[in-house]
Amino acid sequence: MPAQSGRDPLKLLAVVAHPHDFTHCAGTCGIHMKMGDSVTVVTMTDGGRKHNERFLDEMSKPEHERDPAILNQSIEEYAAAKARELHEVCAIFGVEDLRILTMPEPFRLRRSPEAIDLIRDVILDVRPDVLITHAPYDTSPASISTHGRGSMLLNDHRECAITAMEAKLIAAEVADYESRIPPHRIAEVFYLGVDVPHDDVDVYIDIGEWKQQRVQAECMFKTQGQSDEFARYRVEISAGGTGWWGRTNYAEGFVRAEPETLPCLPVSAWAKVRATASRVDQLQHRAGQVKLGPQ
Ligand SMILES: [Zn+2]
């Protein structure tokens, strides 16, 4: 499908650690798919050991009280169920090219160095213009409780980002000399805003039109033990909170890996809307009552 915006279609590649991590950029991917761009999603692991809250709950009970139906589900069965969920979630946003890798969890580069070559091969196959991945550093508020503030502790998300960035470098400089595969350079890299404090975010993508799909996607991750109410609340807090800081209704945040070089000072369509639209309309826009730009 040709791009609708009068430009050549873009190829986006999202490389994330676990299946659910796709949701943090799903609205943005949906927007680009609708514009005629293409999106490939790669998960570094199948999430077979991640977020199995029901299993952990059973294991926390005395042995005679444990439910064998939950306890006897193998990691492979759990991962297969999660893969089915992710395929369905991707479909909501029009994404068909989903590649689930099966790196051991927790994902650590020192244990799975082959992951760099695997992602390099994906880059050389897809030849994306845009790479979306986690932040290769960890300053997220979530790290306070789960990964150690700061943080010098390793975690799957940062290791995934480092892997993707290493693969990006190798794909750009050292292609496969034997098979004559040409190198590939990625034009822009965006880190997921959920991995950083909100004031690190420098790009907000307005996903107001995709909020229901985000909720629907969140509800579909049944393997993670979350109720529909939890799913709705999560989107309200995360995409709603990001939208608040982006001065819109719902948004997904990103951090550019490199500063922009432009021919002149940029003034976005949204900045002009903010400067000219009625103040009351802007309040109502943030509350989702009226829709101003940028569309
Ligand atoms: Zn994750």
PDB file of C-alpha atoms in Angstrom, residues 3-288:
ATOM      1  CA  ALA A   3       2.059   5.868   1.952  1.00  0.00           C
ATOM      2  CA  GLN A   4      -0.769   8.401   2.242  1.00  0.00           C
ATOM      3  CA  SER A   5       1.383  11.301   3.295  1.00  0.00           C
ATOM      4  CA  GLY A   6       3.103  11.922  -0.031  1.00  0.00           C
ATOM      5  CA  ARG A   7       6.351  10.390   1.139  1.00  0.00           C
ATOM      6  CA  ASP A   8       7.917   6.990   0.545  1.00  0.00           C
ATOM      7  CA  PRO A   9       6.594   4.318   2.915  1.00  0.00           C
ATOM      8  CA  LEU A  10       8.708   3.784   6.008  1.00  0.00           C
ATOM      9  CA  LYS A  11       9.797   0.464   7.408  1.00  0.00           C
ATOM     10  CA  LEU A  12       9.640   0.260  11.182  1.00  0.00           C
ATOM     11  CA  LEU A  13      11.305  -2.445  13.273  1.00  0.00           C
ATOM     12  CA  ALA A  14      10.401  -2.805  16.941  1.00  0.00           C
ATOM     13  CA  VAL A  15      12.737  -4.983  19.022  1.00  0.00           C
ATOM     14  CA  VAL A  16      11.418  -5.651  22.529  1.00  0.00           C
ATOM     15  CA  ALA A  17      12.314  -8.016  25.330  1.00  0.00           C
ATOM     16  CA  HIS A  18       8.957  -9.676  26.048  1.00  0.00           C
ATOM     17  CA  PRO A  19       5.652 -10.101  24.178  1.00  0.00           C
ATOM     18  CA  HIS A  20       3.746  -7.571  26.285  1.00  0.00           C
ATOM     19  CA  ASP A  21       6.378  -4.872  25.680  1.00  0.00           C
ATOM     20  CA  PHE A  22       4.985  -4.353  22.173  1.00  0.00           C
ATOM     21  CA  THR A  23       1.944  -2.678  23.689  1.00  0.00           C
ATOM     22  CA  HIS A  24       4.030   0.339  24.723  1.00  0.00           C
ATOM     23  CA  CYS A  25       4.391   1.355  21.071  1.00  0.00           C
ATOM     24  CA  ALA A  26       1.358  -0.436  19.621  1.00  0.00           C
ATOM     25  CA  GLY A  27      -0.707   2.701  18.974  1.00  0.00           C
ATOM     26  CA  THR A  28       2.207   4.303  17.158  1.00  0.00           C
ATOM     27  CA  CYS A  29       2.677   1.155  15.076  1.00  0.00           C
ATOM     28  CA  GLY A  30      -1.047   1.165  14.257  1.00  0.00           C
ATOM     29  CA  ILE A  31      -0.798   4.768  13.073  1.00  0.00           C
ATOM     30  CA  HIS A  32       2.114   3.929  10.793  1.00  0.00           C
ATOM     31  CA  MET A  33       0.455   0.799   9.407  1.00  0.00           C
ATOM     32  CA  LYS A  34      -2.603   2.891   8.573  1.00  0.00           C
ATOM     33  CA  MET A  35      -0.353   5.406   6.808  1.00  0.00           C
ATOM     34  CA  GLY A  36       0.902   2.634   4.508  1.00  0.00           C
ATOM     35  CA  ASP A  37       4.182   2.041   6.329  1.00  0.00           C
ATOM     36  CA  SER A  38       5.303  -1.424   7.399  1.00  0.00           C
ATOM     37  CA  VAL A  39       6.048  -2.651  10.911  1.00  0.00           C
ATOM     38  CA  THR A  40       8.026  -5.708  11.987  1.00  0.00           C
ATOM     39  CA  VAL A  41       7.907  -6.714  15.642  1.00  0.00           C
ATOM     40  CA  VAL A  42      10.600  -8.882  17.216  1.00  0.00           C
ATOM     41  CA  THR A  43      10.451 -10.144  20.786  1.00  0.00           C
ATOM     42  CA  MET A  44      13.754 -11.332  22.183  1.00  0.00           C
ATOM     43  CA  THR A  45      12.076 -13.960  24.369  1.00  0.00           C
ATOM     44  CA  ASP A  46       8.760 -15.781  24.262  1.00  0.00           C
ATOM     45  CA  GLY A  47       7.986 -14.587  27.783  1.00  0.00           C
ATOM     46  CA  GLY A  48       7.635 -18.162  29.010  1.00  0.00           C
ATOM     47  CA  ARG A  49       9.024 -17.241  32.406  1.00  0.00           C
ATOM     48  CA  LYS A  50       7.529 -13.759  32.617  1.00  0.00           C
ATOM     49  CA  HIS A  51       4.350 -12.546  34.312  1.00  0.00           C
ATOM     50  CA  ASN A  52       3.009 -16.049  35.077  1.00  0.00           C
ATOM     51  CA  GLU A  53       1.295 -14.645  38.137  1.00  0.00           C
ATOM     52  CA  ARG A  54      -1.222 -17.502  38.548  1.00  0.00           C
ATOM     53  CA  PHE A  55       1.587 -20.075  38.554  1.00  0.00           C
ATOM     54  CA  LEU A  56       3.581 -18.108  41.109  1.00  0.00           C
ATOM     55  CA  ASP A  57       0.470 -17.744  43.274  1.00  0.00           C
ATOM     56  CA  GLU A  58      -0.040 -21.516  43.237  1.00  0.00           C
ATOM     57  CA  MET A  59       3.611 -22.148  44.045  1.00  0.00           C
ATOM     58  CA  SER A  60       3.272 -19.834  47.036  1.00  0.00           C
ATOM     59  CA  LYS A  61       0.572 -22.072  48.553  1.00  0.00           C
ATOM     60  CA  PRO A  62       1.183 -25.164  50.662  1.00  0.00           C
ATOM     61  CA  GLU A  63       1.703 -28.132  48.354  1.00  0.00           C
ATOM     62  CA  HIS A  64      -1.652 -29.822  49.097  1.00  0.00           C
ATOM     63  CA  GLU A  65      -3.581 -26.629  48.211  1.00  0.00           C
ATOM     64  CA  ARG A  66      -2.047 -26.105  44.786  1.00  0.00           C
ATOM     65  CA  ASP A  67      -4.254 -26.357  41.684  1.00  0.00           C
ATOM     66  CA  PRO A  68      -2.705 -29.013  39.406  1.00  0.00           C
ATOM     67  CA  ALA A  69      -4.409 -27.513  36.324  1.00  0.00           C
ATOM     68  CA  ILE A  70      -2.324 -24.354  36.773  1.00  0.00           C
ATOM     69  CA  LEU A  71       0.745 -26.072  38.148  1.00  0.00           C
ATOM     70  CA  ASN A  72       1.030 -28.641  35.363  1.00  0.00           C
ATOM     71  CA  GLN A  73       1.001 -26.142  32.506  1.00  0.00           C
ATOM     72  CA  SER A  74       4.482 -26.350  31.025  1.00  0.00           C
ATOM     73  CA  ILE A  75       6.560 -23.290  30.211  1.00  0.00           C
ATOM     74  CA  GLU A  76       6.181 -24.239  26.551  1.00  0.00           C
ATOM     75  CA  GLU A  77       2.384 -24.287  26.840  1.00  0.00           C
ATOM     76  CA  TYR A  78       2.394 -20.957  28.664  1.00  0.00           C
ATOM     77  CA  ALA A  79       4.696 -19.441  26.026  1.00  0.00           C
ATOM     78  CA  ALA A  80       2.537 -20.820  23.220  1.00  0.00           C
ATOM     79  CA  ALA A  81      -0.546 -19.216  24.775  1.00  0.00           C
ATOM     80  CA  LYS A  82       1.322 -15.936  25.083  1.00  0.00           C
ATOM     81  CA  ALA A  83       2.424 -16.166  21.435  1.00  0.00           C
ATOM     82  CA  ARG A  84      -1.208 -16.624  20.377  1.00  0.00           C
ATOM     83  CA  GLU A  85      -2.144 -13.564  22.408  1.00  0.00           C
ATOM     84  CA  LEU A  86       0.598 -11.478  20.835  1.00  0.00           C
ATOM     85  CA  HIS A  87      -0.380 -12.522  17.305  1.00  0.00           C
ATOM     86  CA  GLU A  88      -3.945 -11.394  18.046  1.00  0.00           C
ATOM     87  CA  VAL A  89      -2.733  -8.162  19.643  1.00  0.00           C
ATOM     88  CA  CYS A  90      -0.516  -7.345  16.655  1.00  0.00           C
ATOM     89  CA  ALA A  91      -3.476  -7.955  14.333  1.00  0.00           C
ATOM     90  CA  ILE A  92      -5.463  -5.251  16.152  1.00  0.00           C
ATOM     91  CA  PHE A  93      -2.848  -2.748  15.009  1.00  0.00           C
ATOM     92  CA  GLY A  94      -2.496  -4.214  11.501  1.00  0.00           C
ATOM     93  CA  VAL A  95       0.915  -5.728  12.244  1.00  0.00           C
ATOM     94  CA  GLU A  96       1.436  -9.091  10.563  1.00  0.00           C
ATOM     95  CA  ASP A  97       5.225  -9.486  10.605  1.00  0.00           C
ATOM     96  CA  LEU A  98       5.798 -10.805  14.143  1.00  0.00           C
ATOM     97  CA  ARG A  99       8.949 -12.735  14.997  1.00  0.00           C
ATOM     98  CA  ILE A 100       9.157 -14.300  18.453  1.00  0.00           C
ATOM     99  CA  LEU A 101      12.702 -15.325  19.378  1.00  0.00           C
ATOM    100  CA  THR A 102      13.308 -17.793  22.171  1.00  0.00           C
ATOM    101  CA  MET A 103      16.358 -16.449  23.981  1.00  0.00           C
ATOM    102  CA  PRO A 104      16.676 -17.934  27.499  1.00  0.00           C
ATOM    103  CA  GLU A 105      15.136 -15.878  30.305  1.00  0.00           C
ATOM    104  CA  PRO A 106      16.128 -13.778  32.014  1.00  0.00           C
ATOM    105  CA  PHE A 107      17.691 -12.440  28.844  1.00  0.00           C
ATOM    106  CA  ARG A 108      21.356 -11.621  29.410  1.00  0.00           C
ATOM    107  CA  LEU A 109      23.709 -10.796  26.569  1.00  0.00           C
ATOM    108  CA  ARG A 110      26.633 -12.528  28.255  1.00  0.00           C
ATOM    109  CA  ARG A 111      24.643 -15.765  28.238  1.00  0.00           C
ATOM    110  CA  SER A 112      23.127 -15.303  24.764  1.00  0.00           C
ATOM    111  CA  PRO A 113      25.668 -13.365  22.660  1.00  0.00           C
ATOM    112  CA  GLU A 114      24.219 -14.966  19.526  1.00  0.00           C
ATOM    113  CA  ALA A 115      21.237 -12.641  19.928  1.00  0.00           C
ATOM    114  CA  ILE A 116      23.254  -9.823  18.345  1.00  0.00           C
ATOM    115  CA  ASP A 117      23.722 -11.778  15.110  1.00  0.00           C
ATOM    116  CA  LEU A 118      20.063 -12.804  15.125  1.00  0.00           C
ATOM    117  CA  ILE A 119      18.919  -9.185  15.337  1.00  0.00           C
ATOM    118  CA  ARG A 120      21.538  -8.135  12.791  1.00  0.00           C
ATOM    119  CA  ASP A 121      20.051 -10.708  10.406  1.00  0.00           C
ATOM    120  CA  VAL A 122      16.573  -9.295  11.020  1.00  0.00           C
ATOM    121  CA  ILE A 123      17.859  -5.785  10.284  1.00  0.00           C
ATOM    122  CA  LEU A 124      19.532  -6.949   7.069  1.00  0.00           C
ATOM    123  CA  ASP A 125      16.340  -8.750   6.077  1.00  0.00           C
ATOM    124  CA  VAL A 126      13.813  -6.012   6.957  1.00  0.00           C
ATOM    125  CA  ARG A 127      16.154  -3.064   6.207  1.00  0.00           C
ATOM    126  CA  PRO A 128      14.182  -0.678   8.448  1.00  0.00           C
ATOM    127  CA  ASP A 129      14.219   3.110   8.392  1.00  0.00           C
ATOM    128  CA  VAL A 130      13.202   3.255  12.040  1.00  0.00           C
ATOM    129  CA  LEU A 131      14.252   1.131  15.007  1.00  0.00           C
ATOM    130  CA  ILE A 132      12.118   1.203  18.139  1.00  0.00           C
ATOM    131  CA  THR A 133      13.568  -0.497  21.188  1.00  0.00           C
ATOM    132  CA  HIS A 134      13.956  -0.113  24.928  1.00  0.00           C
ATOM    133  CA  ALA A 135      16.250   2.483  26.449  1.00  0.00           C
ATOM    134  CA  PRO A 136      19.780   1.039  26.741  1.00  0.00           C
ATOM    135  CA  TYR A 137      20.095   2.781  30.112  1.00  0.00           C
ATOM    136  CA  ASP A 138      17.759   2.402  33.063  1.00  0.00           C
ATOM    137  CA  THR A 139      16.405   5.391  34.900  1.00  0.00           C
ATOM    138  CA  SER A 140      12.772   4.338  34.919  1.00  0.00           C
ATOM    139  CA  PRO A 141      10.611   4.857  37.988  1.00  0.00           C
ATOM    140  CA  ALA A 142       9.781   1.141  37.805  1.00  0.00           C
ATOM    141  CA  SER A 143      13.421   0.319  38.446  1.00  0.00           C
ATOM    142  CA  ILE A 144      13.024   1.619  42.002  1.00  0.00           C
ATOM    143  CA  SER A 145      11.137  -1.479  42.999  1.00  0.00           C
ATOM    144  CA  THR A 146      12.020  -4.095  40.437  1.00  0.00           C
ATOM    145  CA  HIS A 147      15.513  -3.553  39.210  1.00  0.00           C
ATOM    146  CA  GLY A 148      17.309  -1.356  41.695  1.00  0.00           C
ATOM    147  CA  ARG A 149      17.255   2.396  41.332  1.00  0.00           C
ATOM    148  CA  GLY A 150      19.706   3.853  39.046  1.00  0.00           C
ATOM    149  CA  SER A 151      20.524   1.247  37.997  1.00  0.00           C
ATOM    150  CA  MET A 152      23.621  -0.889  37.787  1.00  0.00           C
ATOM    151  CA  LEU A 153      21.536  -4.036  37.946  1.00  0.00           C
ATOM    152  CA  LEU A 154      20.891  -5.827  34.689  1.00  0.00           C
ATOM    153  CA  ASN A 155      17.412  -6.286  33.315  1.00  0.00           C
ATOM    154  CA  ASP A 156      15.911  -7.852  30.206  1.00  0.00           C
ATOM    155  CA  HIS A 157      14.769  -4.553  28.703  1.00  0.00           C
ATOM    156  CA  ARG A 158      18.125  -2.824  28.820  1.00  0.00           C
ATOM    157  CA  GLU A 159      19.961  -5.934  27.658  1.00  0.00           C
ATOM    158  CA  CYS A 160      17.528  -6.150  24.732  1.00  0.00           C
ATOM    159  CA  ALA A 161      18.202  -2.518  23.837  1.00  0.00           C
ATOM    160  CA  ILE A 162      21.969  -2.984  24.006  1.00  0.00           C
ATOM    161  CA  THR A 163      21.629  -6.045  21.775  1.00  0.00           C
ATOM    162  CA  ALA A 164      19.539  -4.135  19.235  1.00  0.00           C
ATOM    163  CA  MET A 165      21.966  -1.205  19.201  1.00  0.00           C
ATOM    164  CA  GLU A 166      24.978  -3.522  18.795  1.00  0.00           C
ATOM    165  CA  ALA A 167      23.175  -5.302  15.956  1.00  0.00           C
ATOM    166  CA  LYS A 168      22.397  -1.940  14.362  1.00  0.00           C
ATOM    167  CA  LEU A 169      26.095  -1.006  14.395  1.00  0.00           C
ATOM    168  CA  ILE A 170      27.189  -4.332  12.951  1.00  0.00           C
ATOM    169  CA  ALA A 171      24.501  -4.298  10.241  1.00  0.00           C
ATOM    170  CA  ALA A 172      25.706  -0.843   9.182  1.00  0.00           C
ATOM    171  CA  GLU A 173      29.382  -1.660   9.004  1.00  0.00           C
ATOM    172  CA  VAL A 174      30.095  -5.337   8.645  1.00  0.00           C
ATOM    173  CA  ALA A 175      27.675  -7.151   6.428  1.00  0.00           C
ATOM    174  CA  ASP A 176      28.130 -10.780   5.511  1.00  0.00           C
ATOM    175  CA  TYR A 177      31.170 -10.768   3.205  1.00  0.00           C
ATOM    176  CA  GLU A 178      30.598 -14.381   2.205  1.00  0.00           C
ATOM    177  CA  SER A 179      27.023 -13.998   1.028  1.00  0.00           C
ATOM    178  CA  ARG A 180      27.511 -10.453  -0.272  1.00  0.00           C
ATOM    179  CA  ILE A 181      24.578  -9.091   1.757  1.00  0.00           C
ATOM    180  CA  PRO A 182      24.821  -5.299   1.558  1.00  0.00           C
ATOM    181  CA  PRO A 183      25.086  -3.403   4.870  1.00  0.00           C
ATOM    182  CA  HIS A 184      22.159  -1.367   6.096  1.00  0.00           C
ATOM    183  CA  ARG A 185      21.991   1.870   8.048  1.00  0.00           C
ATOM    184  CA  ILE A 186      18.941   2.728  10.144  1.00  0.00           C
ATOM    185  CA  ALA A 187      17.856   6.351   9.824  1.00  0.00           C
ATOM    186  CA  GLU A 188      16.268   6.932  13.258  1.00  0.00           C
ATOM    187  CA  VAL A 189      16.208   5.121  16.593  1.00  0.00           C
ATOM    188  CA  PHE A 190      13.538   5.747  19.198  1.00  0.00           C
ATOM    189  CA  TYR A 191      13.667   4.364  22.732  1.00  0.00           C
ATOM    190  CA  LEU A 192      10.410   3.489  24.472  1.00  0.00           C
ATOM    191  CA  GLY A 193       9.267   6.277  26.756  1.00  0.00           C
ATOM    192  CA  VAL A 194       8.030   3.808  29.401  1.00  0.00           C
ATOM    193  CA  ASP A 195      11.660   2.985  30.148  1.00  0.00           C
ATOM    194  CA  VAL A 196      12.589   6.523  31.190  1.00  0.00           C
ATOM    195  CA  PRO A 197      11.226   9.250  33.496  1.00  0.00           C
ATOM    196  CA  HIS A 198       8.562  11.316  31.743  1.00  0.00           C
ATOM    197  CA  ASP A 199      10.775  14.395  31.480  1.00  0.00           C
ATOM    198  CA  ASP A 200      13.283  12.411  29.400  1.00  0.00           C
ATOM    199  CA  VAL A 201      10.657  11.882  26.700  1.00  0.00           C
ATOM    200  CA  ASP A 202      11.170  14.173  23.717  1.00  0.00           C
ATOM    201  CA  VAL A 203       8.616  12.816  21.255  1.00  0.00           C
ATOM    202  CA  TYR A 204       4.966  12.203  22.065  1.00  0.00           C
ATOM    203  CA  ILE A 205       2.825  10.355  19.540  1.00  0.00           C
ATOM    204  CA  ASP A 206      -0.866  11.178  19.920  1.00  0.00           C
ATOM    205  CA  ILE A 207      -2.711   7.836  20.106  1.00  0.00           C
ATOM    206  CA  GLY A 208      -6.108   9.251  21.061  1.00  0.00           C
ATOM    207  CA  GLU A 209      -7.671   7.414  18.101  1.00  0.00           C
ATOM    208  CA  TRP A 210      -6.094   4.149  19.216  1.00  0.00           C
ATOM    209  CA  LYS A 211      -6.935   4.168  22.900  1.00  0.00           C
ATOM    210  CA  GLN A 212      -9.687   1.546  22.625  1.00  0.00           C
ATOM    211  CA  GLN A 213      -7.335  -0.743  20.717  1.00  0.00           C
ATOM    212  CA  ARG A 214      -4.705  -0.288  23.437  1.00  0.00           C
ATOM    213  CA  VAL A 215      -7.283  -1.304  26.051  1.00  0.00           C
ATOM    214  CA  GLN A 216      -8.403  -4.230  23.899  1.00  0.00           C
ATOM    215  CA  ALA A 217      -4.776  -5.360  23.538  1.00  0.00           C
ATOM    216  CA  GLU A 218      -4.168  -5.108  27.259  1.00  0.00           C
ATOM    217  CA  CYS A 219      -7.296  -7.179  27.958  1.00  0.00           C
ATOM    218  CA  MET A 220      -6.032  -9.897  25.597  1.00  0.00           C
ATOM    219  CA  PHE A 221      -2.963 -10.711  27.685  1.00  0.00           C
ATOM    220  CA  LYS A 222      -4.920 -13.187  29.814  1.00  0.00           C
ATOM    221  CA  THR A 223      -1.777 -15.232  30.520  1.00  0.00           C
ATOM    222  CA  GLN A 224      -0.492 -12.385  32.651  1.00  0.00           C
ATOM    223  CA  GLY A 225      -3.342 -12.746  35.119  1.00  0.00           C
ATOM    224  CA  GLN A 226      -4.696  -9.236  34.682  1.00  0.00           C
ATOM    225  CA  SER A 227      -8.415  -8.509  34.699  1.00  0.00           C
ATOM    226  CA  ASP A 228     -10.178  -6.298  32.145  1.00  0.00           C
ATOM    227  CA  GLU A 229     -10.516  -3.665  34.866  1.00  0.00           C
ATOM    228  CA  PHE A 230      -6.759  -3.805  35.504  1.00  0.00           C
ATOM    229  CA  ALA A 231      -6.148  -3.545  31.743  1.00  0.00           C
ATOM    230  CA  ARG A 232      -8.311  -0.437  31.402  1.00  0.00           C
ATOM    231  CA  TYR A 233      -6.757   1.175  34.455  1.00  0.00           C
ATOM    232  CA  ARG A 234      -3.274   0.417  33.155  1.00  0.00           C
ATOM    233  CA  VAL A 235      -3.928   2.170  29.842  1.00  0.00           C
ATOM    234  CA  GLU A 236      -5.554   5.119  31.616  1.00  0.00           C
ATOM    235  CA  ILE A 237      -2.531   5.523  33.840  1.00  0.00           C
ATOM    236  CA  SER A 238       0.214   4.790  31.305  1.00  0.00           C
ATOM    237  CA  ALA A 239      -1.020   6.139  27.945  1.00  0.00           C
ATOM    238  CA  GLY A 240      -3.255   8.644  29.783  1.00  0.00           C
ATOM    239  CA  GLY A 241      -0.360   9.800  31.958  1.00  0.00           C
ATOM    240  CA  THR A 242       1.931  10.086  28.942  1.00  0.00           C
ATOM    241  CA  GLY A 243      -0.788  12.025  27.121  1.00  0.00           C
ATOM    242  CA  TRP A 244      -1.051  14.379  30.082  1.00  0.00           C
ATOM    243  CA  TRP A 245       2.630  15.260  29.894  1.00  0.00           C
ATOM    244  CA  GLY A 246       2.305  15.548  26.097  1.00  0.00           C
ATOM    245  CA  ARG A 247      -0.622  17.940  26.605  1.00  0.00           C
ATOM    246  CA  THR A 248      -3.012  15.704  24.756  1.00  0.00           C
ATOM    247  CA  ASN A 249      -5.483  12.947  25.666  1.00  0.00           C
ATOM    248  CA  TYR A 250      -3.541   9.679  25.206  1.00  0.00           C
ATOM    249  CA  ALA A 251       0.007   9.333  23.933  1.00  0.00           C
ATOM    250  CA  GLU A 252       2.997   7.067  23.627  1.00  0.00           C
ATOM    251  CA  GLY A 253       6.363   8.594  24.475  1.00  0.00           C
ATOM    252  CA  PHE A 254       9.739   8.063  22.860  1.00  0.00           C
ATOM    253  CA  VAL A 255      13.298   9.280  23.276  1.00  0.00           C
ATOM    254  CA  ARG A 256      15.365   9.971  20.181  1.00  0.00           C
ATOM    255  CA  ALA A 257      18.683   8.150  20.326  1.00  0.00           C
ATOM    256  CA  GLU A 258      20.376  11.086  18.600  1.00  0.00           C
ATOM    257  CA  PRO A 259      19.613  14.799  18.373  1.00  0.00           C
ATOM    258  CA  GLU A 260      17.947  15.959  15.171  1.00  0.00           C
ATOM    259  CA  THR A 261      19.797  17.848  12.458  1.00  0.00           C
ATOM    260  CA  LEU A 262      17.328  19.960  10.499  1.00  0.00           C
ATOM    261  CA  PRO A 263      17.528  22.599   7.777  1.00  0.00           C
ATOM    262  CA  CYS A 264      15.855  25.190  10.013  1.00  0.00           C
ATOM    263  CA  LEU A 265      14.089  25.519  13.362  1.00  0.00           C
ATOM    264  CA  PRO A 266      11.107  23.185  13.540  1.00  0.00           C
ATOM    265  CA  VAL A 267       7.575  24.267  14.449  1.00  0.00           C
ATOM    266  CA  SER A 268       5.211  21.318  14.526  1.00  0.00           C
ATOM    267  CA  ALA A 269       1.565  21.438  13.485  1.00  0.00           C
ATOM    268  CA  TRP A 270       0.681  20.571  17.069  1.00  0.00           C
ATOM    269  CA  ALA A 271       2.706  23.491  18.429  1.00  0.00           C
ATOM    270  CA  LYS A 272       0.748  25.820  16.150  1.00  0.00           C
ATOM    271  CA  VAL A 273      -2.532  24.328  17.353  1.00  0.00           C
ATOM    272  CA  ARG A 274      -1.468  24.906  20.938  1.00  0.00           C
ATOM    273  CA  ALA A 275      -0.587  28.494  20.150  1.00  0.00           C
ATOM    274  CA  THR A 276      -3.818  29.324  18.348  1.00  0.00           C
ATOM    275  CA  ALA A 277      -6.636  27.071  19.563  1.00  0.00           C
ATOM    276  CA  SER A 278      -8.978  28.259  22.288  1.00  0.00           C
ATOM    277  CA  ARG A 279      -7.679  27.572  25.767  1.00  0.00           C
ATOM    278  CA  VAL A 280     -10.963  25.969  26.784  1.00  0.00           C
ATOM    279  CA  ASP A 281     -10.845  23.743  23.695  1.00  0.00           C
ATOM    280  CA  GLN A 282      -7.353  22.671  24.699  1.00  0.00           C
ATOM    281  CA  LEU A 283      -8.579  21.655  28.145  1.00  0.00           C
ATOM    282  CA  GLN A 284     -11.407  19.721  26.534  1.00  0.00           C
ATOM    283  CA  HIS A 285      -8.969  18.128  24.110  1.00  0.00           C
ATOM    284  CA  ARG A 286      -6.912  16.837  27.017  1.00  0.00           C
ATOM    285  CA  ALA A 287     -10.057  15.384  28.527  1.00  0.00           C
ATOM    286  CA  GLY A 288     -10.987  13.720  25.229  1.00  0.00           C
TER     287      GLY A 288
END
